XYZ file of C-alpha atoms in Angstrom:
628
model
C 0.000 0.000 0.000
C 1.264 3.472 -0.838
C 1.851 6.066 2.023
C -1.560 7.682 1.102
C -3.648 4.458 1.407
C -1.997 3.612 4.781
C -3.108 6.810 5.939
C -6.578 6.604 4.613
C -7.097 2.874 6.204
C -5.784 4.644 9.820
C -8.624 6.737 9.379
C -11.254 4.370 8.540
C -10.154 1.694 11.406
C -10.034 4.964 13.817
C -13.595 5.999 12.902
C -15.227 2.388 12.956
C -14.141 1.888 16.485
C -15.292 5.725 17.685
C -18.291 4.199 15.870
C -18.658 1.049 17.952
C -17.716 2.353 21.159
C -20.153 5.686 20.756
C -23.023 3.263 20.774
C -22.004 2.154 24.003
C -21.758 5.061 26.054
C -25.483 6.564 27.441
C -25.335 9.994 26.315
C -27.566 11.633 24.707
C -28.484 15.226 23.529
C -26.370 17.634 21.893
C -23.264 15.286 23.727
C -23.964 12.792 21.454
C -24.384 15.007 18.643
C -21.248 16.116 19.159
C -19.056 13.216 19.791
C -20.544 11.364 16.521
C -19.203 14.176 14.471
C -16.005 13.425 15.776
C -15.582 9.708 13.474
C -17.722 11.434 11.063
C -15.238 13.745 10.450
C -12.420 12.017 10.722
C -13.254 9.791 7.814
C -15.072 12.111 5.567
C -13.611 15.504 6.245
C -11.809 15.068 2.687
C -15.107 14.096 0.987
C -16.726 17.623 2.184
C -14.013 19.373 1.503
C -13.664 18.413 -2.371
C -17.609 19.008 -2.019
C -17.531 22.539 -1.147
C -14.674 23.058 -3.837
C -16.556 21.749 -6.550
C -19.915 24.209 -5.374
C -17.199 26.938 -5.660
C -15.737 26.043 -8.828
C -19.519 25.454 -10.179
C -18.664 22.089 -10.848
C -20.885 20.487 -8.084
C -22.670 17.197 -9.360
C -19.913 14.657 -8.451
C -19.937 11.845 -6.111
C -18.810 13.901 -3.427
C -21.838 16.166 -3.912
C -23.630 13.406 -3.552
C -22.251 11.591 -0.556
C -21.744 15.120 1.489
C -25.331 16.323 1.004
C -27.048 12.473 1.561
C -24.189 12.422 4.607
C -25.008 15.980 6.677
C -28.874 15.791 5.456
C -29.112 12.283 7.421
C -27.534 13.805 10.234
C -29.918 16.794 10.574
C -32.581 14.631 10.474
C -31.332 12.745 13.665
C -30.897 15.936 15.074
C -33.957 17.425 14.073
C -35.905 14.381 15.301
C -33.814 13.973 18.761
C -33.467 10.365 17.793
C -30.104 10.468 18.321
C -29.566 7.966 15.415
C -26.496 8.998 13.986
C -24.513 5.638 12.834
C -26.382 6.035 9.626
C -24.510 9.310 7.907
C -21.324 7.863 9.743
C -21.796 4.389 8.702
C -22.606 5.768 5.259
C -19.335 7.479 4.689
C -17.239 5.324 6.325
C -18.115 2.609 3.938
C -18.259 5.083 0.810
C -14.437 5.861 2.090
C -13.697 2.017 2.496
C -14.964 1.683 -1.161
C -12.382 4.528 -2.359
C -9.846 2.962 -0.722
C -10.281 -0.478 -2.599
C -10.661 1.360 -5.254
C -7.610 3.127 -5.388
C -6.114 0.041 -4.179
C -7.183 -2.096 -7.418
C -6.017 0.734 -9.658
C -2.406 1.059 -8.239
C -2.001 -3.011 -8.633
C -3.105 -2.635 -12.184
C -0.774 -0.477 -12.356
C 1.832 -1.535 -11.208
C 1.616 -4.407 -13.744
C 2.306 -1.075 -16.644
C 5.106 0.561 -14.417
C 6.700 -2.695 -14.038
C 7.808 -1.644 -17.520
C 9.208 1.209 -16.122
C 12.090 -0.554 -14.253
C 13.535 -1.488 -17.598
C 14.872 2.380 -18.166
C 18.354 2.208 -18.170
C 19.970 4.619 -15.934
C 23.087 4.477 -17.585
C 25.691 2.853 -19.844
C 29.053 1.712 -19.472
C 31.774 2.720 -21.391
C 35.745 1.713 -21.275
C 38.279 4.322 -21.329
C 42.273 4.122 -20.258
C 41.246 0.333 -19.016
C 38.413 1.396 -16.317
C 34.673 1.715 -17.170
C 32.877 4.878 -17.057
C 29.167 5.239 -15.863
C 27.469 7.747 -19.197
C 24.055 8.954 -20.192
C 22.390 6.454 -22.384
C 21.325 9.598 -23.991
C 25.121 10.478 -25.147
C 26.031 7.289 -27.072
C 26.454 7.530 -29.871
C 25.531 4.755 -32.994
C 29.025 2.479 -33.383
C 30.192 2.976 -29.600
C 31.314 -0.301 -27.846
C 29.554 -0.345 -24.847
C 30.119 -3.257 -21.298
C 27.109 -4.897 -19.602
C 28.049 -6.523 -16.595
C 26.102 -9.519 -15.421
C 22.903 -8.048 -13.196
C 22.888 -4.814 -15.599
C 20.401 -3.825 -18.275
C 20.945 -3.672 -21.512
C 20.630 0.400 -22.341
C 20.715 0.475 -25.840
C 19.948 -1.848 -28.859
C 23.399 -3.244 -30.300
C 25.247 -6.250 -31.781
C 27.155 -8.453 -29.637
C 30.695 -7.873 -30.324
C 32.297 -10.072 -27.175
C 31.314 -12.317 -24.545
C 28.255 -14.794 -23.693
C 25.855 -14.834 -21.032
C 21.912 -15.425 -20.803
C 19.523 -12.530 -20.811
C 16.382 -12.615 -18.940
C 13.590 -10.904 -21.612
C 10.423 -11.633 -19.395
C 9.882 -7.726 -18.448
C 10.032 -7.082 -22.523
C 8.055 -10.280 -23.953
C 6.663 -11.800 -20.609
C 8.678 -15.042 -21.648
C 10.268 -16.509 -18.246
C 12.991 -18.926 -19.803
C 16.433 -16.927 -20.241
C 17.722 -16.246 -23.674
C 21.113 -16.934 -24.951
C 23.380 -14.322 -26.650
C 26.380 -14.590 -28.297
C 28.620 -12.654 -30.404
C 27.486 -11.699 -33.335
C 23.530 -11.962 -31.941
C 21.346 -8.798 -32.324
C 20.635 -7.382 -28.678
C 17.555 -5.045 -27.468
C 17.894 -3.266 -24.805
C 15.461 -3.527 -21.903
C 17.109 -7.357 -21.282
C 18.669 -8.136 -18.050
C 22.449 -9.293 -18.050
C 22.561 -12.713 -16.001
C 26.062 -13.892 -16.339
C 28.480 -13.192 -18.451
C 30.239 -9.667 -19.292
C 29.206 -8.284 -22.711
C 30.855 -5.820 -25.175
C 27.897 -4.978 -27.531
C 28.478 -2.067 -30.804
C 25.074 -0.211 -30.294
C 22.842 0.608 -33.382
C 20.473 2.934 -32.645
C 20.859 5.977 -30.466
C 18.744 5.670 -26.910
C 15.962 8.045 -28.030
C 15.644 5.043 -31.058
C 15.779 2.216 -29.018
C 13.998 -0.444 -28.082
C 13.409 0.669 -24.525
C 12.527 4.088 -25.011
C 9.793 2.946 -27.904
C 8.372 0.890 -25.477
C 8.318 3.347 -23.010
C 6.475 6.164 -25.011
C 3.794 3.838 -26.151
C 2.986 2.623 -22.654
C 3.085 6.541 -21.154
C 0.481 7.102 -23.996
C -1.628 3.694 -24.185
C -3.978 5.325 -21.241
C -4.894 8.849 -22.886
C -6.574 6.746 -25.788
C -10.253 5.833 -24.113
C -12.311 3.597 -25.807
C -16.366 4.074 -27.171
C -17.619 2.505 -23.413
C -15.343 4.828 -21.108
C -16.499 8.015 -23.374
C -20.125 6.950 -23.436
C -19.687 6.476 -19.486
C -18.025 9.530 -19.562
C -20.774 11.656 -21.205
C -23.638 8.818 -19.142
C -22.573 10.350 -15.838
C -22.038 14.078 -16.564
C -25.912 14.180 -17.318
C -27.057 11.444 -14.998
C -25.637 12.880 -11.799
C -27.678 16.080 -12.098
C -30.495 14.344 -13.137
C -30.490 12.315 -9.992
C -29.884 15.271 -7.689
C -32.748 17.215 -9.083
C -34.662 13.988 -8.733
C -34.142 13.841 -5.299
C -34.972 17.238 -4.799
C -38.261 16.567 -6.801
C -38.690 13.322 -3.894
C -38.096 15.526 -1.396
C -40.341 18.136 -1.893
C -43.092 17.200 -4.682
C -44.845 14.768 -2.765
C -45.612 16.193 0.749
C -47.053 19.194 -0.931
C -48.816 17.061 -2.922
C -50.219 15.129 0.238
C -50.566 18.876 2.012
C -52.679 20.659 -0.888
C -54.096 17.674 -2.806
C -55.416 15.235 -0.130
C -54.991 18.121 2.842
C -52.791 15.222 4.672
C -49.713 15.922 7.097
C -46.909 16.634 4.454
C -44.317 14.107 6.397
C -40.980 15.719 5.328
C -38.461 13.952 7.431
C -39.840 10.931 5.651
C -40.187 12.092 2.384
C -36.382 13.942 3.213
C -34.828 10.724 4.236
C -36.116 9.125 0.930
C -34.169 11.280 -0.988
C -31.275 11.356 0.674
C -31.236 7.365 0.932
C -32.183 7.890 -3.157
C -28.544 9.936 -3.534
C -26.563 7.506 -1.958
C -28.561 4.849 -3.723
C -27.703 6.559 -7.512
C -23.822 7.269 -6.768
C -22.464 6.683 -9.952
C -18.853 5.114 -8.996
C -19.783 1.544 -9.806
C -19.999 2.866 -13.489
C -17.217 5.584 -13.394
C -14.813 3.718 -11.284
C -14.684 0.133 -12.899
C -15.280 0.499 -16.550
C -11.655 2.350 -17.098
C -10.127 0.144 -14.200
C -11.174 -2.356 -16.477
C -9.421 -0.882 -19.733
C -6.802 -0.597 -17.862
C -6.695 -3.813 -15.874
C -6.834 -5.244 -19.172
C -4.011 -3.170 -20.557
C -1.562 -4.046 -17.719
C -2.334 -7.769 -18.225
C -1.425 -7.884 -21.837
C 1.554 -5.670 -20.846
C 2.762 -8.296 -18.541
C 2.512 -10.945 -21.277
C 4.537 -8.998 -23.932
C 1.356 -6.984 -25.777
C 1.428 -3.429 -25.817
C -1.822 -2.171 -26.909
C -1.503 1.858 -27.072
C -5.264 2.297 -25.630
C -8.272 1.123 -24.594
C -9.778 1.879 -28.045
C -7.548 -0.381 -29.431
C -8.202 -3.000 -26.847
C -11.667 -2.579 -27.673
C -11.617 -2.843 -31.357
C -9.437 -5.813 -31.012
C -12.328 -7.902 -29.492
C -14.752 -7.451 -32.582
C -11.574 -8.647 -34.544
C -13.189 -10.945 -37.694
C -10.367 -11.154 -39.962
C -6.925 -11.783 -39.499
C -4.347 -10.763 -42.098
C -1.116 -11.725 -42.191
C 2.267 -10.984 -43.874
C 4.843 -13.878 -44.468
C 8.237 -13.385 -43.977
C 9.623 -12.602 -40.498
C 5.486 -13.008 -39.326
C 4.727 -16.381 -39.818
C 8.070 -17.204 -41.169
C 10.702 -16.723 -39.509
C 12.776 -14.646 -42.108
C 15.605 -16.675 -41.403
C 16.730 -18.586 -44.970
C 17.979 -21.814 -44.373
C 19.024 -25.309 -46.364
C 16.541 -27.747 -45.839
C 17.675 -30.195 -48.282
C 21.167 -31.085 -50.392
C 19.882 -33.292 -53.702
C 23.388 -34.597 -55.147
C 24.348 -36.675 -57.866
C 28.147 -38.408 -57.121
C 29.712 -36.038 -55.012
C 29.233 -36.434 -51.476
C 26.500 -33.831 -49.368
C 29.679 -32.467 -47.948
C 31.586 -31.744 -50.684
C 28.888 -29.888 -52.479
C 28.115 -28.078 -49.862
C 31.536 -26.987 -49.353
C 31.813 -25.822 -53.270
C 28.839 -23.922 -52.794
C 30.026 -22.267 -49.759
C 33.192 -21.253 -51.119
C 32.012 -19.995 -54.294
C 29.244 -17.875 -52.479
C 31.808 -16.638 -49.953
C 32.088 -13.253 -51.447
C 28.623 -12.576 -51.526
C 26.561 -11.096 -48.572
C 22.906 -12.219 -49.975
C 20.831 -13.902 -47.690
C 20.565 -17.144 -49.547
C 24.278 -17.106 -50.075
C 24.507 -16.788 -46.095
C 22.246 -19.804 -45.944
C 25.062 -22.089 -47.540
C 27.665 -20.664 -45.457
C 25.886 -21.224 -42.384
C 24.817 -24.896 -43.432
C 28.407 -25.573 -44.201
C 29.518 -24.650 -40.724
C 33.253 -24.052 -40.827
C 35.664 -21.495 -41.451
C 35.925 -20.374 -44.941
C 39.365 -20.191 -46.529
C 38.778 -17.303 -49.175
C 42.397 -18.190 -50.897
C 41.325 -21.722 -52.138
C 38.694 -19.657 -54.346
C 39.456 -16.966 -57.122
C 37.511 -15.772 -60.786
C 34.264 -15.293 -58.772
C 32.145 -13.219 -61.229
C 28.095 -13.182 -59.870
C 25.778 -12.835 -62.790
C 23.078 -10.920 -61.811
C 19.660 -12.614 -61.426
C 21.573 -15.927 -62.968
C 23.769 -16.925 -59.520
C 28.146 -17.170 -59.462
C 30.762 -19.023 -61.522
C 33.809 -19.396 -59.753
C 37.552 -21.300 -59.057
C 37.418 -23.268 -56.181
C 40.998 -25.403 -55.773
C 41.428 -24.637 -59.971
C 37.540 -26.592 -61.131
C 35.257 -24.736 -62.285
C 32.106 -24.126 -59.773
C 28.618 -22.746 -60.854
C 25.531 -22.163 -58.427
C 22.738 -20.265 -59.381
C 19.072 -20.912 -60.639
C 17.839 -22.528 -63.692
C 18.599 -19.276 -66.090
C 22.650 -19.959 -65.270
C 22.568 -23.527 -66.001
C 20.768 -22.717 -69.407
C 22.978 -19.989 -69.878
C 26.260 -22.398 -69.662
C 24.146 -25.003 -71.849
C 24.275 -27.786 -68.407
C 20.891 -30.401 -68.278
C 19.674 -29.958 -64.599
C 17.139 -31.725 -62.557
C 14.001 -30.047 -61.461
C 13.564 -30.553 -57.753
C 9.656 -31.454 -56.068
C 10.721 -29.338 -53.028
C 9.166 -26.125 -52.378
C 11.956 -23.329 -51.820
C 15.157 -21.473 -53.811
C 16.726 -23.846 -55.797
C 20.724 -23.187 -56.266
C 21.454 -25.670 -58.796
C 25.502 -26.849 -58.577
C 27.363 -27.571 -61.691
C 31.628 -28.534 -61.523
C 33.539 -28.448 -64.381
C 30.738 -28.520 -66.603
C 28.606 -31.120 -65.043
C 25.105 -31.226 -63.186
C 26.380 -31.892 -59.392
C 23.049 -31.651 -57.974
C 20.893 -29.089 -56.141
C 20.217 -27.315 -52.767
C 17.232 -26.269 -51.863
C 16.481 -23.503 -49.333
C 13.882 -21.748 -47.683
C 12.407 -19.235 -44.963
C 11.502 -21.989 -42.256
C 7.671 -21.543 -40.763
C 7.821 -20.295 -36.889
C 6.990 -23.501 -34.474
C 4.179 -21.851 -33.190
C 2.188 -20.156 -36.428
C 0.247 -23.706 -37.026
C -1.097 -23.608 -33.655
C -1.678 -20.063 -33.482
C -3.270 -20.094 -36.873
C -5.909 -22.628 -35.295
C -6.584 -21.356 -32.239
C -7.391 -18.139 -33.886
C -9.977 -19.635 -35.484
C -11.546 -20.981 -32.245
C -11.376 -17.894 -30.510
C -14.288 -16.762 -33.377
C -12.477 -15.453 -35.802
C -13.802 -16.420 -39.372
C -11.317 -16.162 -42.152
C -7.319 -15.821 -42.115
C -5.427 -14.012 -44.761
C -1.910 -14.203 -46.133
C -0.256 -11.335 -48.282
C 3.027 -11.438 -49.546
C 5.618 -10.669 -52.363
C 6.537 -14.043 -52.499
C 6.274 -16.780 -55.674
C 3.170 -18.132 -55.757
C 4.197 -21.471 -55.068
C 6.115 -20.685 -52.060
C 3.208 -18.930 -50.612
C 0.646 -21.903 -51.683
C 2.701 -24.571 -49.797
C 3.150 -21.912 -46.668
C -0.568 -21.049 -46.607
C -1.445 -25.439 -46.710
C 1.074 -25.761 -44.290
C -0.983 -23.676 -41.497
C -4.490 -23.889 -42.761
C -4.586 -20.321 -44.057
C -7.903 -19.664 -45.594
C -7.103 -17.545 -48.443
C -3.844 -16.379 -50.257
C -2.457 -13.822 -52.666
C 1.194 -13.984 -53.472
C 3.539 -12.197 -55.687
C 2.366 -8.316 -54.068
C 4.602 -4.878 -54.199
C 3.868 -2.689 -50.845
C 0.911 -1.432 -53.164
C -0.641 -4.240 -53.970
C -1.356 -5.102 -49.958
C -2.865 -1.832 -49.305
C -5.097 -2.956 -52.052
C -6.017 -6.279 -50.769
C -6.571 -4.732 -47.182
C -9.282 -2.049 -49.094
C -10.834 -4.877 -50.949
C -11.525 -7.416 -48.033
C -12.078 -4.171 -45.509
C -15.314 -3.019 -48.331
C -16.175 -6.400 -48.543
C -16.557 -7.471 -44.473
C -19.488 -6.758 -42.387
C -19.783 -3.526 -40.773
C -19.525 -4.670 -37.083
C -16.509 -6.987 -37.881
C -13.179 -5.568 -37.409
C -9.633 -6.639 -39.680
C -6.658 -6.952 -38.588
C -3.286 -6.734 -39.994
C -0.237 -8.578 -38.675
C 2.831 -7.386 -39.709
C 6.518 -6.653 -39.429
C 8.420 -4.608 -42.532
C 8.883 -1.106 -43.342
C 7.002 -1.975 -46.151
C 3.609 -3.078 -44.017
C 3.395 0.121 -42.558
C 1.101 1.903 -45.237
C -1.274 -1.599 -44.625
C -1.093 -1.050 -40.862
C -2.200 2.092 -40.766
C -5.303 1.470 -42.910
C -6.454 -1.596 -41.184
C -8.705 -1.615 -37.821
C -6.354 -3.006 -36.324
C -2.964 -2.725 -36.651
C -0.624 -5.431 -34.911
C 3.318 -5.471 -35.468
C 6.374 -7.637 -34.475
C 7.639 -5.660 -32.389
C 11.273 -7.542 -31.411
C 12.421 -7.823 -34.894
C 9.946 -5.724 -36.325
C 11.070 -2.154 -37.870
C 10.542 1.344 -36.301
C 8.006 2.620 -39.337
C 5.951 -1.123 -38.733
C 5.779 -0.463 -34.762
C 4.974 3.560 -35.154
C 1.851 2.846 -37.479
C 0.612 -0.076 -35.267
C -2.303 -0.146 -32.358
C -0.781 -3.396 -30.930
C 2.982 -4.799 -30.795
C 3.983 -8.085 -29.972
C 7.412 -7.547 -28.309
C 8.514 -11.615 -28.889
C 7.345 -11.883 -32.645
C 4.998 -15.266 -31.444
C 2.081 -15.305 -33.463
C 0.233 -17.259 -30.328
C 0.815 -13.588 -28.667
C -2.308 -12.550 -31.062
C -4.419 -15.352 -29.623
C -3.797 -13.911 -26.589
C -4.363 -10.394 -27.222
C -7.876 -11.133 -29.010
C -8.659 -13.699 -25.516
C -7.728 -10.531 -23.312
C -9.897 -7.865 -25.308
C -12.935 -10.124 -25.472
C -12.522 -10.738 -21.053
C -11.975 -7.353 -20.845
C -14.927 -6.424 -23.156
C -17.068 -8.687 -21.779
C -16.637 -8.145 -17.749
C -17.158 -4.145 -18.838
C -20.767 -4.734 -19.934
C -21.244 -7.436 -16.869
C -20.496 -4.633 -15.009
C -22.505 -1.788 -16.474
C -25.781 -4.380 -16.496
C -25.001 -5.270 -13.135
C -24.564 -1.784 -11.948
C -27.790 -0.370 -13.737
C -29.738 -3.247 -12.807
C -29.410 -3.094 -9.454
C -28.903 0.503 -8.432
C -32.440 0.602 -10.856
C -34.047 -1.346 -8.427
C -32.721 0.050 -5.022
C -33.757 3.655 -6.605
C -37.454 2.420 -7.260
C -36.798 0.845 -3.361
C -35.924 3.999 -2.134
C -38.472 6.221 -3.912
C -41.156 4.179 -2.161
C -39.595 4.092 1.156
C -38.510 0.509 1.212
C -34.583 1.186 0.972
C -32.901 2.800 4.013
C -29.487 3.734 4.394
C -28.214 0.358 5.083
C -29.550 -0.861 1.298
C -28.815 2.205 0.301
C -24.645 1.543 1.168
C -25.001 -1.440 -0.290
C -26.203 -0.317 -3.607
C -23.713 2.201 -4.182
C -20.465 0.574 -1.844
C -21.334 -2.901 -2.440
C -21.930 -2.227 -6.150
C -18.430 -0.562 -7.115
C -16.292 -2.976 -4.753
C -17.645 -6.542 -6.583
C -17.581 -4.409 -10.267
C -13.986 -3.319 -8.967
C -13.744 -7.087 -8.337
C -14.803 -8.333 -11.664
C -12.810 -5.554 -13.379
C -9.045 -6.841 -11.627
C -10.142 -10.024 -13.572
C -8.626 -8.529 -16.525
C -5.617 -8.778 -15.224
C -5.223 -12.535 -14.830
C -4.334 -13.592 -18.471
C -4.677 -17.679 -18.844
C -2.201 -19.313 -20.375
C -2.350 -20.867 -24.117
């Protein structure tokens, strides 16, 4: 509990036993008048004060309003009466005042689950200079500096590991518990906790760029985004809470005159006075104010934990009328990684061709030709291999140890007149000629994430009714990708253009009330980002323009992360309108109670106290995020 709450609950456990022991002593009078003010005001002098504010600021229909009026017009009545009944009003505010403090209680844990974020700021970097290490400003690194992180450190700044290997502990980034390994020549983000070893890392971004701080600014802003329910609640209690007081005011005085000039009757106004007081404690609108953002932002903090920022409620809102889920391919489902996944040879051993291919691709820096150097697996000796020329769109010709060694795609073997063999895989073929002849072939290919099958099918039985796949890729490639996860539909061979034009197509052609969603994580799927509903980027691997145009980042690149997200907006979605129908039913029902002099005080507590603390309840639900 903060300092504020401990001194709120002093209060409250202060007034409850002046309350208790008050009814014990046999005073009465203007005595016990008196010493019942004293709890009274010791646990709602706050309340009356914020009260009379708001009458001087002409902003006076608030809950405070409400509670101070119902509060001192209960106790005049006692007085006014000589009943001496005072542990109403008291009893009344000291259990509005419990409520606040629950309240306040349930919003600091949610969040604390957000701030927890917080504690992965860096507070600085370390740099060495003359053989010791120097404590700097994150913010005064520059891109290309070598900076140490010692084991129990954070990682300030997004870099390449230059020296050393530890484990990094990722969980306060992408909620993922097990420790990550990093070596050199692995891409770092900061935010990561050093666990053991030292680590020299060449930064690549400037702080203000990094990882870190991006995350940081889009949690600072995910709460000033409110979504359709808190603005309608919003606008719902800014007209209902004068509508109730003047209500009350109608209760209060409407019907004894009626009973004094139309049936000539006593007018009873203590009665008709304690009605509408009990009435304005009864139609307190906190339930309603209180727990519909404390559930945005329950819900929020929970996907925070898990590794899903969502930058606002809105978002979190439109998320859980998500329909349509469209995807990008490579480094989304796939995980943009080339690799061999097959060697086809004729005579010469797997080895061996591999090795040729290696070495003639040595000089090269494409992606596939980093494929064969990595399936190879040893150290390259650039001086067995000379005459490289690369053809463009053909593949190389090369020397290696004085034969002639040719890997490229069908157009090269056509162009130096060699038969080949077509190959039933689905991938890049680098077909392998030496010294004129057909060696063989190796095929390679962006390898499917473990987890996009799975997450592909449990999207599907969280409701939603059709998956998409966009991408530049051959059609072939895409076909086999999209059969391989049970992707509904498929369009392949796209420019940047082309997807915005899908997305427009399938976004005219949905149902109104059914929201699309765009999962994506290159600089060229911002334009399609920005014009779905919903927006959803890899945010670990992803690039800056992808993660600035989306509502919701994934901060681990797992496509089950988007199950999730969809799980948590529908909870959250759903205990917001339990809570709103629970509210309105039953503060309907106590106000129809009260109007007709059923209700007292007591109900009247309940209503309003017992209302917000089990809607608070439900609302810290949202917090709680199952696991897949």
């Amino acid at each position: 509990m903060t300092k504020k709450q401990k001194k709120m609950l002093t209060r409250i456990i202060a007034a409850a036993v002046l309350l208790i022991l008050l009814n014990f002593l046999p005073v009465t009078g203007i005595i016990r008048f008196v010493l019942f003010l004293i709890p009274y005001l010791i646990v709602g002098y706050d309340i009356l004060k914020k009260a009379w504010k708001g009458i001087l600021n002409r902003q006076v229909f608030d809950e405070n309003f409400l509670m101070a009026v119902a509060t001192v017009g209960a106790i005049a009545i006692a007085f006014y009466e000589k009943s001496g009944d005072f542990n109403e009003a008291v009893a009344v505010m000291l259990f509005y005042q419990i409520g606040e403090l629950f309240q306040s209680y349930a919003v600091g844990k949610s969040r604390r689950n957000i701030s927890e974020l917080m504690d992965i700021r860096p507070d600085y970097a370390n740099i060495e200079q003359d053989g010791s290490l120097e404590q700097v400003d994150p913010d005064e690194v520059e891109i290309g500096t070598v900076i140490i992180v010692q084991p129990g450190e954070k990682v300030p700044i997004d870099g390449v590991v230059v020296e050393g290997t530890s484990t990094l502990n990722t969980s306060a980034l992408t909620g993922e518990s097990v420790p990550r390994e990093a070596k050199a020549g692995d891409e770092i983000i900061s935010g990561c906790i050093n666990l053991t070893g030292v680590l020299k890392i060449r930064t690549t971004k400037e702080f203000g760029e990094s990882t870190v701080s991006k995350v940081l600014e889009l949690v600072e802003e995910s709460t000033s985004r409110k979504s359709r329910s808190e603005n309608f609640i919003s606008k719902f209690a800014k007209y209902y809470t004068p509508a109730v007081c003047y209500g009350a005011l109608a209760l209060a005085v409407l019907p004894p005159l009626v009973r004094m000039f139309a049936m000539g009757a006593a007018p009873q106004w203590n009665d008709w006075i304690y009605r509408a007081l009990t009435f304005l404690v009864i139609s307190c609108p906190c339930a309603l104010v209180i727990s519909i953002p404390l559930s945005f932002f329950a819900g929020i903090g929970g996907a925070s934990h898990e590794g899903i920022l969502v930058k606002g409620s809105n978002y979190l809102e439109a998320l859980s009328k998500t329909k349509y889920v469209v995807f990008d391919k490579t480094g989304t489902l796939t995980q943009g990684i080339f690799e061999v996944v097959g060697v086809h040879h004729n005579q010469m051993e797997e080895k061996q061709l591999l090795e040729y291919a290696a070495l003639a691709e040595s000089a090269s820096s494409h992606p596939i030709s980093k494929s064969i150097q990595r399936a190879y697996g040893k150290e390259l000796d650039r001086s067995r291999v000379s005459e490289i020329e690369e053809i463009s769109g053909n593949g190389i010709t090369a020397k290696v140890d004085g034969r002639s060694v040719a890997a490229g795609n069908v157009k090269l073997m056509d162009r130096l007149g060699i038969p080949y063999k077509s190959c039933h895989k689905v991938g890049t073929i680098i077909h392998m000629a030496i010294d004129g002849e057909y060696a063989g072939h190796i095929v390679i290919s962006d390898v499917e994430k473990p987890t996009s099958k799975e997450a592909i099918a449990k999207l599907k039985q969280a409701g939603i009714q059709k998956t998409i796949m966009l991408t530049g890729d051959a059609k072939q490639v895409a076909d086999q990708v999209a059969a391989d996860l049970g992707i509904d539909e498929v369009h392949s061979e796209l420019l940047p253009g082309d997807k915005v034009e899908q997305v427009e197509r399938l976004l005219a052609e949905k149902p109104a009330k059914a929201n699309l969603a765009f999962v994506g994580d290159g600089i060229n799927d911002a334009p399609v980002l920005g014009r779905a509903d919903i927006g959803i980027a890899m945010g670990a691997m992803g690039s800056d323009a992808a993660i600035e145009a989306a509502d919701v980042v994934l901060m681990d690149d797992d496509p089950l992360k988007i199950v999730k997200a969809i799980r948590i907006s529908k909870k959250c979605l759903g205990i917001v309108y339990q809570n709103i129908v629970f509210a309105l039913a039953v503060k309907g029902a106590c106000l129809i109670l009260g109007a007709l002099g059923i209700a007292n005080m007591w109900l009247a507590i309940f209503a309003d106290v017992g209302v917000m603390v089990l809607a608070i309840l439900n609302a810290m639900r949202t917090l709680f995020v199952k696991k897949l």
